[in-house]
CSV table of C-alpha atoms and ligand atoms in Angstrom, one decimal:
chain,number,residue,atom,x,y,z
H,1,MET,CA,53.5,80.5,113.6
H,2,GLU,CA,55.0,83.7,112.3
H,3,LEU,CA,56.7,86.0,114.8
H,4,ASP,CA,55.3,89.4,115.4
H,5,LEU,CA,58.4,91.5,116.1
H,6,GLN,CA,59.4,95.1,116.7
H,7,PRO,CA,62.8,96.5,116.4
H,8,LEU,CA,64.9,96.2,119.6
H,9,ASN,CA,64.7,100.0,119.9
H,10,LEU,CA,67.2,100.4,122.7
H,11,PRO,CA,67.4,103.9,124.0
H,12,GLY,CA,70.7,105.6,123.2
H,13,ILE,CA,71.9,102.6,121.0
H,14,ASP,CA,72.2,103.2,117.4
H,15,MET,CA,71.4,99.8,115.9
H,16,LYS,CA,74.0,100.3,113.2
H,17,ARG,CA,76.0,97.0,113.0
H,18,PRO,CA,77.4,95.7,115.3
H,19,VAL,CA,75.6,96.2,118.5
H,20,VAL,CA,78.1,95.3,121.2
H,21,ILE,CA,77.2,93.9,124.6
H,22,ALA,CA,80.1,93.3,126.9
H,23,GLY,CA,80.9,92.6,130.5
H,24,PRO,CA,82.0,89.7,132.8
H,25,CYS,CA,80.7,86.1,132.7
H,26,SER,CA,79.6,86.7,136.3
H,27,ALA,CA,79.2,89.5,138.6
H,28,GLU,CA,81.6,88.5,141.3
H,29,THR,CA,82.0,91.7,143.6
H,30,GLU,CA,80.7,95.2,143.5
H,31,GLU,CA,84.3,96.3,142.9
H,32,GLN,CA,84.9,93.9,139.9
H,33,VAL,CA,81.5,94.9,138.4
H,34,MET,CA,82.1,98.7,138.7
H,35,ARG,CA,85.7,98.6,137.5
H,36,THR,CA,84.9,96.5,134.4
H,37,ALA,CA,81.8,98.5,133.6
H,38,CYS,CA,83.6,101.9,134.0
H,39,ASP,CA,86.4,100.8,131.8
H,40,LEU,CA,84.0,99.5,129.1
H,41,ALA,CA,81.9,102.6,129.2
H,42,ALA,CA,85.0,104.7,128.7
H,43,ARG,CA,85.8,102.6,125.6
H,44,GLY,CA,82.2,103.3,124.1
H,45,ILE,CA,80.5,100.2,125.1
H,46,ARG,CA,76.9,100.9,125.7
H,47,ILE,CA,75.4,97.6,127.0
H,48,PHE,CA,76.7,95.9,130.0
H,49,ARG,CA,76.4,92.1,130.6
H,50,ALA,CA,77.0,90.2,133.9
H,51,GLY,CA,75.7,86.9,135.1
H,52,VAL,CA,73.8,87.1,138.5
H,53,TRP,CA,72.6,83.6,138.6
H,54,LYS,CA,75.0,81.1,136.8
H,55,PRO,CA,73.7,77.8,135.6
H,56,ARG,CA,76.6,75.4,136.1
H,57,THR,CA,76.9,72.1,134.5
H,58,LYS,CA,78.1,70.5,137.7
H,59,PRO,CA,77.4,71.6,141.4
H,60,GLY,CA,80.2,73.0,143.4
H,61,GLY,CA,81.3,75.7,140.8
H,62,PHE,CA,80.5,79.4,141.4
H,63,GLU,CA,76.7,79.6,141.0
H,64,GLY,CA,76.5,83.4,141.0
H,65,LYS,CA,76.1,86.0,143.8
H,66,GLY,CA,72.3,86.0,143.1
H,67,SER,CA,70.1,88.8,144.2
H,68,GLU,CA,72.8,90.6,146.1
H,69,ALA,CA,74.4,91.5,142.8
H,70,LEU,CA,71.3,93.2,141.4
H,71,PRO,CA,72.1,96.6,143.1
H,72,TRP,CA,75.5,96.5,141.5
H,73,LEU,CA,74.0,96.4,138.1
H,74,LYS,CA,71.7,99.3,139.0
H,75,ARG,CA,74.8,101.3,140.1
H,76,VAL,CA,76.4,100.6,136.7
H,77,LYS,CA,73.3,102.0,135.1
H,78,GLU,CA,73.3,105.2,137.2
H,79,GLU,CA,77.0,105.9,137.1
H,80,THR,CA,77.9,104.9,133.5
H,81,GLY,CA,74.6,105.4,131.6
H,82,MET,CA,75.0,101.9,130.1
H,83,LEU,CA,72.0,99.6,129.7
H,84,VAL,CA,72.3,96.5,131.7
H,85,THR,CA,71.5,92.9,131.0
H,86,THR,CA,71.6,89.5,132.8
H,87,GLU,CA,70.4,86.0,132.6
H,88,VAL,CA,67.0,84.7,133.8
H,89,ALA,CA,66.0,81.1,134.2
H,90,THR,CA,63.0,81.2,136.5
H,91,ALA,CA,59.9,83.3,137.4
H,92,LYS,CA,61.7,84.5,140.6
H,93,HIS,CA,64.7,85.8,138.5
H,94,VAL,CA,62.4,87.6,136.2
H,95,GLU,CA,60.5,89.4,139.1
H,96,GLU,CA,63.6,90.4,140.8
H,97,CYS,CA,65.2,91.8,137.6
H,98,LEU,CA,62.1,93.7,136.7
H,99,ALA,CA,62.0,95.1,140.2
H,100,ALA,CA,65.7,96.1,140.0
H,101,GLY,CA,65.2,97.9,136.7
H,102,ILE,CA,67.4,95.7,134.5
H,103,ASP,CA,67.0,96.8,130.9
H,104,ILE,CA,67.4,93.7,128.8
H,105,LEU,CA,67.1,90.0,129.8
H,106,TRP,CA,68.7,86.9,128.3
H,107,ILE,CA,67.8,83.3,128.4
H,108,GLY,CA,70.7,81.0,128.6
H,109,ALA,CA,71.3,77.9,126.5
H,110,ARG,CA,70.5,75.4,129.3
H,111,THR,CA,67.1,77.2,129.8
H,112,SER,CA,66.1,77.8,126.2
H,113,ALA,CA,66.3,74.0,125.8
H,114,ASN,CA,63.5,73.6,128.5
H,115,PRO,CA,60.0,74.6,127.2
H,116,PHE,CA,58.7,74.5,130.8
H,117,ALA,CA,61.3,77.0,132.0
H,118,VAL,CA,60.8,79.2,128.9
H,119,GLN,CA,57.0,79.2,129.4
H,120,GLU,CA,57.4,80.1,132.9
H,121,ILE,CA,59.6,83.1,132.0
H,122,ALA,CA,57.2,84.1,129.3
H,123,ASP,CA,54.1,84.0,131.5
H,124,THR,CA,56.0,86.1,134.2
H,125,LEU,CA,56.9,88.7,131.6
H,126,LYS,CA,53.3,89.1,130.2
H,127,GLY,CA,52.3,92.7,130.1
H,128,THR,CA,56.0,94.1,129.9
H,129,ASP,CA,57.8,95.2,126.8
H,130,ILE,CA,61.3,94.4,127.9
H,131,PRO,CA,63.8,93.2,125.2
H,132,VAL,CA,64.7,89.4,125.6
H,133,LEU,CA,67.7,87.8,124.0
H,134,VAL,CA,67.2,84.1,123.5
H,135,LYS,CA,70.4,82.0,123.4
H,136,ASN,CA,70.3,78.8,121.2
H,137,PRO,CA,69.5,75.7,123.1
H,138,VAL,CA,72.7,73.7,123.9
H,139,ASN,CA,71.6,71.0,121.4
H,140,PRO,CA,71.5,71.9,117.6
H,141,ASP,CA,67.7,72.1,117.4
H,142,LEU,CA,66.5,75.1,115.4
H,143,GLU,CA,62.8,74.2,116.1
H,144,LEU,CA,63.4,74.3,119.9
H,145,TRP,CA,65.2,77.7,119.5
H,146,ILE,CA,62.4,79.1,117.4
H,147,GLY,CA,59.8,77.6,119.9
H,148,ALA,CA,61.4,79.5,122.7
H,149,LEU,CA,61.0,82.7,120.7
H,150,GLU,CA,57.4,81.9,119.9
H,151,ARG,CA,56.6,81.2,123.7
H,152,LEU,CA,57.9,84.8,124.4
H,153,ASN,CA,56.2,86.3,121.4
H,154,GLY,CA,53.0,84.6,122.4
H,155,ALA,CA,53.2,86.3,125.8
H,156,GLY,CA,53.2,89.6,124.0
H,157,LEU,CA,57.0,90.3,123.9
H,158,ARG,CA,58.0,91.7,120.6
H,159,ARG,CA,61.4,93.1,121.1
H,160,LEU,CA,63.3,89.7,120.7
H,161,ALA,CA,66.7,88.9,119.5
H,162,ALA,CA,68.6,85.5,119.1
H,163,ILE,CA,72.1,84.8,120.4
H,164,HIS,CA,74.2,82.2,118.7
H,165,ARG,CA,76.4,80.7,121.4
H,166,GLY,CA,77.3,77.4,119.6
H,167,PHE,CA,76.2,73.8,120.2
H,168,SER,CA,77.5,71.2,122.6
H,169,SER,CA,79.2,68.1,121.2
H,170,TYR,CA,80.6,65.0,122.9
H,171,GLU,CA,83.8,65.4,121.2
H,172,LYS,CA,85.7,68.5,122.3
H,173,LYS,CA,87.6,69.9,119.2
H,174,LEU,CA,88.8,73.4,118.5
H,175,TYR,CA,85.7,75.1,119.8
H,176,ARG,CA,84.0,74.8,123.3
H,177,ASN,CA,80.7,74.9,121.4
H,178,GLN,CA,80.6,74.0,117.7
H,179,PRO,CA,79.4,77.1,115.7
H,180,GLN,CA,77.3,75.1,113.2
H,181,TRP,CA,76.8,78.4,111.3
H,182,GLN,CA,74.2,76.9,109.1
H,183,ILE,CA,71.7,76.8,112.0
H,184,PRO,CA,71.7,80.7,112.6
H,185,ILE,CA,71.7,81.2,108.9
H,186,GLU,CA,68.7,79.1,108.6
H,187,LEU,CA,67.1,81.1,111.5
H,188,ARG,CA,67.8,84.3,109.6
H,189,ARG,CA,66.1,82.7,106.5
H,190,ARG,CA,63.1,81.7,108.5
H,191,VAL,CA,62.7,85.0,110.5
H,192,PRO,CA,64.6,87.7,108.6
H,193,GLU,CA,63.6,90.5,110.8
H,194,LEU,CA,64.9,88.9,114.0
H,195,PRO,CA,68.2,90.4,115.0
H,196,LEU,CA,71.1,87.9,115.4
H,197,ILE,CA,73.8,88.4,118.0
H,198,CYS,CA,77.0,86.2,118.0
H,199,ASP,CA,78.6,85.0,121.3
H,200,PRO,CA,82.2,84.3,120.3
H,201,SER,CA,83.2,83.9,123.9
H,202,HIS,CA,81.1,80.7,124.5
H,203,ILE,CA,81.6,79.4,120.9
H,204,GLY,CA,85.3,79.6,121.1
H,205,GLY,CA,86.0,79.0,124.9
H,206,LYS,CA,89.3,80.7,124.5
H,207,ARG,CA,90.5,84.3,124.1
H,208,GLU,CA,92.4,83.7,120.8
H,209,LEU,CA,89.2,82.6,119.1
H,210,ILE,CA,87.1,85.8,119.8
H,211,ALA,CA,88.6,88.0,117.1
H,212,PRO,CA,88.2,85.4,114.2
H,213,LEU,CA,84.7,84.4,115.4
H,214,SER,CA,83.6,88.0,115.7
H,215,GLN,CA,84.8,88.7,112.1
H,216,GLN,CA,83.1,85.6,110.8
H,217,ALA,CA,79.9,86.7,112.5
H,218,MET,CA,80.2,90.0,110.7
H,219,ASP,CA,80.9,88.4,107.4
H,220,LEU,CA,77.7,86.4,107.8
H,221,GLY,CA,75.7,89.6,108.5
H,222,PHE,CA,75.1,89.2,112.2
H,223,ASP,CA,73.8,92.3,113.9
H,224,GLY,CA,75.8,92.3,117.0
H,225,LEU,CA,78.2,90.6,119.5
H,226,ILE,CA,78.1,89.7,123.1
H,227,ILE,CA,81.6,89.3,124.4
H,228,GLU,CA,82.8,88.4,127.9
H,229,SER,CA,85.1,91.1,129.3
H,230,HIS,CA,86.6,91.2,132.7
H,231,CYS,CA,89.0,93.7,134.5
H,232,THR,CA,91.2,90.8,135.5
H,233,PRO,CA,90.2,87.8,133.4
H,234,ASP,CA,92.8,85.3,134.6
H,235,ALA,CA,91.2,85.8,138.2
H,236,ALA,CA,87.6,85.3,136.9
H,237,TRP,CA,85.4,83.1,139.1
H,238,SER,CA,83.9,81.5,135.9
H,239,ASP,CA,85.0,81.1,132.2
H,240,ALA,CA,88.4,82.7,132.9
H,241,ALA,CA,90.1,81.2,129.6
H,242,GLN,CA,87.6,83.0,127.5
H,243,GLN,CA,87.4,86.5,129.0
H,244,ILE,CA,89.3,89.5,127.8
H,245,THR,CA,90.2,92.8,129.2
H,246,PRO,CA,88.2,95.9,128.1
H,247,ASP,CA,91.5,97.0,126.4
H,248,VAL,CA,91.8,93.9,124.4
H,249,LEU,CA,88.1,94.1,123.5
H,250,GLU,CA,88.5,97.5,122.2
H,251,TYR,CA,91.5,96.4,120.1
H,252,ILE,CA,89.5,93.5,118.7
H,253,LEU,CA,86.6,95.7,117.8
H,254,ASP,CA,88.8,98.3,116.1
H,255,LEU,CA,90.1,95.6,113.7
H,256,LEU,CA,86.6,94.3,112.8
H,257,VAL,CA,85.8,94.8,109.2
H,258,VAL,CA,82.0,95.3,108.9
H,259,ARG,CA,81.0,94.7,105.4
H,260,ASP,CA,78.3,96.6,103.6
H,261,MET,CA,75.1,94.4,103.4
H,262,SER,CA,73.5,96.3,100.5
H,263,GLN,CA,73.5,94.7,97.2
H,264,GLY,CA,73.6,95.8,93.5
H,265,THR,CA,76.9,97.3,92.7
H,266,GLU,CA,77.8,96.9,89.1
H,267,SER,CA,80.5,94.4,89.5
H,268,LEU,CA,78.5,92.4,91.9
H,269,SER,CA,75.6,92.0,89.5
H,270,GLN,CA,78.0,90.9,86.9
H,271,LEU,CA,79.5,88.3,89.2
H,272,ARG,CA,76.0,87.1,90.1
H,273,LYS,CA,75.2,86.6,86.4
H,274,GLU,CA,78.3,84.4,86.2
H,275,ILE,CA,77.0,82.4,89.2
H,276,ASP,CA,73.7,82.0,87.4
H,277,GLU,CA,75.4,80.7,84.3
H,278,CYS,CA,77.5,78.2,86.3
H,279,ASP,CA,74.3,76.9,88.1
H,280,ASN,CA,72.6,76.5,84.8
H,281,ALA,CA,75.5,74.5,83.4
H,282,LEU,CA,75.5,72.4,86.6
H,283,ILE,CA,71.8,71.6,86.3
H,284,GLU,CA,72.3,70.6,82.7
H,285,THR,CA,75.2,68.3,83.5
H,286,LEU,CA,73.3,66.9,86.3
H,287,SER,CA,70.3,66.0,84.1
H,288,LYS,CA,72.6,64.6,81.5
H,289,ARG,CA,74.2,62.4,84.2
H,290,MET,CA,70.7,61.2,85.3
H,291,ARG,CA,69.8,60.3,81.6
H,292,VAL,CA,72.8,58.1,81.4
H,293,SER,CA,72.2,56.7,84.8
H,294,ARG,CA,68.7,55.7,83.7
H,295,GLU,CA,70.2,53.9,80.6
H,296,ILE,CA,72.4,52.1,82.9
H,297,GLY,CA,69.2,51.1,84.8
H,298,GLU,CA,67.7,49.7,81.6
H,299,PHE,CA,70.9,47.6,81.1
H,300,LYS,CA,70.8,46.4,84.6
H,301,LYS,CA,67.2,45.3,84.2
H,302,GLU,CA,67.8,43.5,81.0
H,303,HIS,CA,70.8,41.6,82.7
H,304,ASN,CA,69.1,41.0,85.9
H,305,MET,CA,71.8,43.0,87.9
H,306,THR,CA,71.3,44.7,91.2
H,307,ILE,CA,71.2,48.5,91.3
H,308,LEU,CA,73.8,49.0,93.8
H,309,GLN,CA,77.3,47.9,92.7
H,310,ARG,CA,79.3,48.6,95.8
H,311,GLU,CA,82.9,48.7,94.3
H,312,ARG,CA,81.8,51.1,91.6
H,313,TYR,CA,80.1,53.4,94.3
H,314,ASP,CA,83.3,53.4,96.5
H,315,GLU,CA,85.5,54.1,93.5
H,316,ILE,CA,83.3,57.0,92.3
H,317,ILE,CA,83.5,58.6,95.9
H,318,ALA,CA,87.2,58.2,96.3
H,319,LYS,CA,88.1,59.5,92.8
H,320,ARG,CA,85.8,62.5,92.9
H,321,CYS,CA,87.0,63.4,96.4
H,322,ALA,CA,90.6,63.3,95.2
H,323,GLN,CA,89.8,65.2,92.0
H,324,GLY,CA,87.9,67.8,93.9
H,325,MET,CA,90.6,68.3,96.4
H,326,GLN,CA,93.0,69.1,93.5
H,327,CYS,CA,90.6,71.8,92.4
H,328,GLY,CA,90.7,73.4,95.9
H,329,MET,CA,87.4,72.0,97.3
H,330,GLY,CA,87.1,70.1,100.6
H,331,THR,CA,86.8,66.3,100.7
H,332,ASP,CA,83.8,66.5,103.0
H,333,PHE,CA,82.1,68.8,100.5
H,334,MET,CA,82.8,66.5,97.5
H,335,ARG,CA,81.7,63.5,99.5
H,336,LYS,CA,78.4,65.2,100.3
H,337,ILE,CA,77.8,66.3,96.7
H,338,PHE,CA,78.5,62.8,95.2
H,339,GLU,CA,76.6,61.0,97.8
H,340,ALA,CA,73.6,63.1,97.0
H,341,ILE,CA,74.1,62.6,93.3
H,342,HIS,CA,74.4,58.9,93.8
H,343,GLU,CA,71.3,58.8,95.8
H,344,GLU,CA,69.2,60.5,93.1
H,345,SER,CA,70.7,58.1,90.6
H,346,VAL,CA,69.7,55.2,92.5
H,347,ASN,CA,66.2,56.5,92.8
H,348,GLN,CA,66.1,57.0,89.1
H,349,GLN,CA,67.2,53.6,88.4
H,350,MET,CA,64.7,52.1,90.8
H,351,GLU,CA,61.9,53.8,88.7
H,352,VAL,CA,63.4,52.2,85.6
H,353,LEU,CA,63.5,48.8,87.3
H,354,ASN,CA,60.0,48.9,88.7
H,355,LYS,CA,58.5,50.2,85.5
E,1,PEP,C1,76.8,83.0,129.9
E,1,PEP,O1,76.5,83.9,129.0
E,1,PEP,O2,77.6,83.4,130.8
E,1,PEP,C2,76.3,81.7,129.9
E,1,PEP,C3,76.1,81.0,131.0
E,1,PEP,O3,76.1,81.4,128.5
E,1,PEP,P1,75.4,80.0,127.8
E,1,PEP,O4,73.9,80.1,128.5
E,1,PEP,O5,75.4,80.5,126.5
E,1,PEP,O6,76.2,78.9,128.2
E,2,MN,MN1,80.1,82.7,130.7
């Protein structure tokens, strides 16, 4: 199914890259919400986020103030002129947000992984035209992410955008949620007109990672950023380690380099020609390698040998990885390339053997 989309078309927001959405992980008190919002507005932020209902992995954590916090967001709107957005996970959340005049809704990662919940939200939104931002599901499943967008689109919502917030993994490494950039990149390829917003706060899980992740998102052509910002981050009731003050946010945004997405300068087209030549040479070399491989297949057939010669394979992979590294390429990359080449070689030899 193709998505039938319209530009987000947010009043007063110039959709030049990047659109910035900022605010605390959670609305904690009216005072915290107002202080943070006024400081952000004074620094030019036009869209305010704050979680009212907080989905928590385990019970017992702060689960949000709930409906009580909605009038605070209304106050932010009235007193700062910012648009406001919060997370919805149920029909009841949606109804309350619509009644409170929330401008934009987002669907969290735990909810977008659940088709029943997404459908319930979509059904409740039928007949409205509110922008909805859909976070990627916690698991790296592009189809599930697109499915959530399709459910909303099927209910007539056309002002949609996707938020990339990284993917859970059992092993915790540098990031709280693995970025797996290839997934949002593939989403862009599949649905080019869908705006992509990056959430470096939830990907990184720590303050220091917000600047480099935001820059990476800009370099990959993302349209916007959603960043958690709190007037006193260390005292935050949720996600304290990843929140930054409005002051630090402004500093990070000032340093962002937003590259020109347009193509076609002289030097760029020259460089692209060189890339085309490299690719042609690669294809020729690969085809020559396959020819030799088929000859080896003939030899193995005549001498009744098996196709897979384990030691030879291990030796090729180890040597090529080392050679590649000396030429400035990662071992993982070299391994992937040579495993793929080897697989095709085996397929070609099987054909020879079965002739
Ligand atoms: C959030 O934005 O505060 C949040 C709960 O995010 P996610 O759904 O990405 O975990
Ligand atoms: Mn959060």
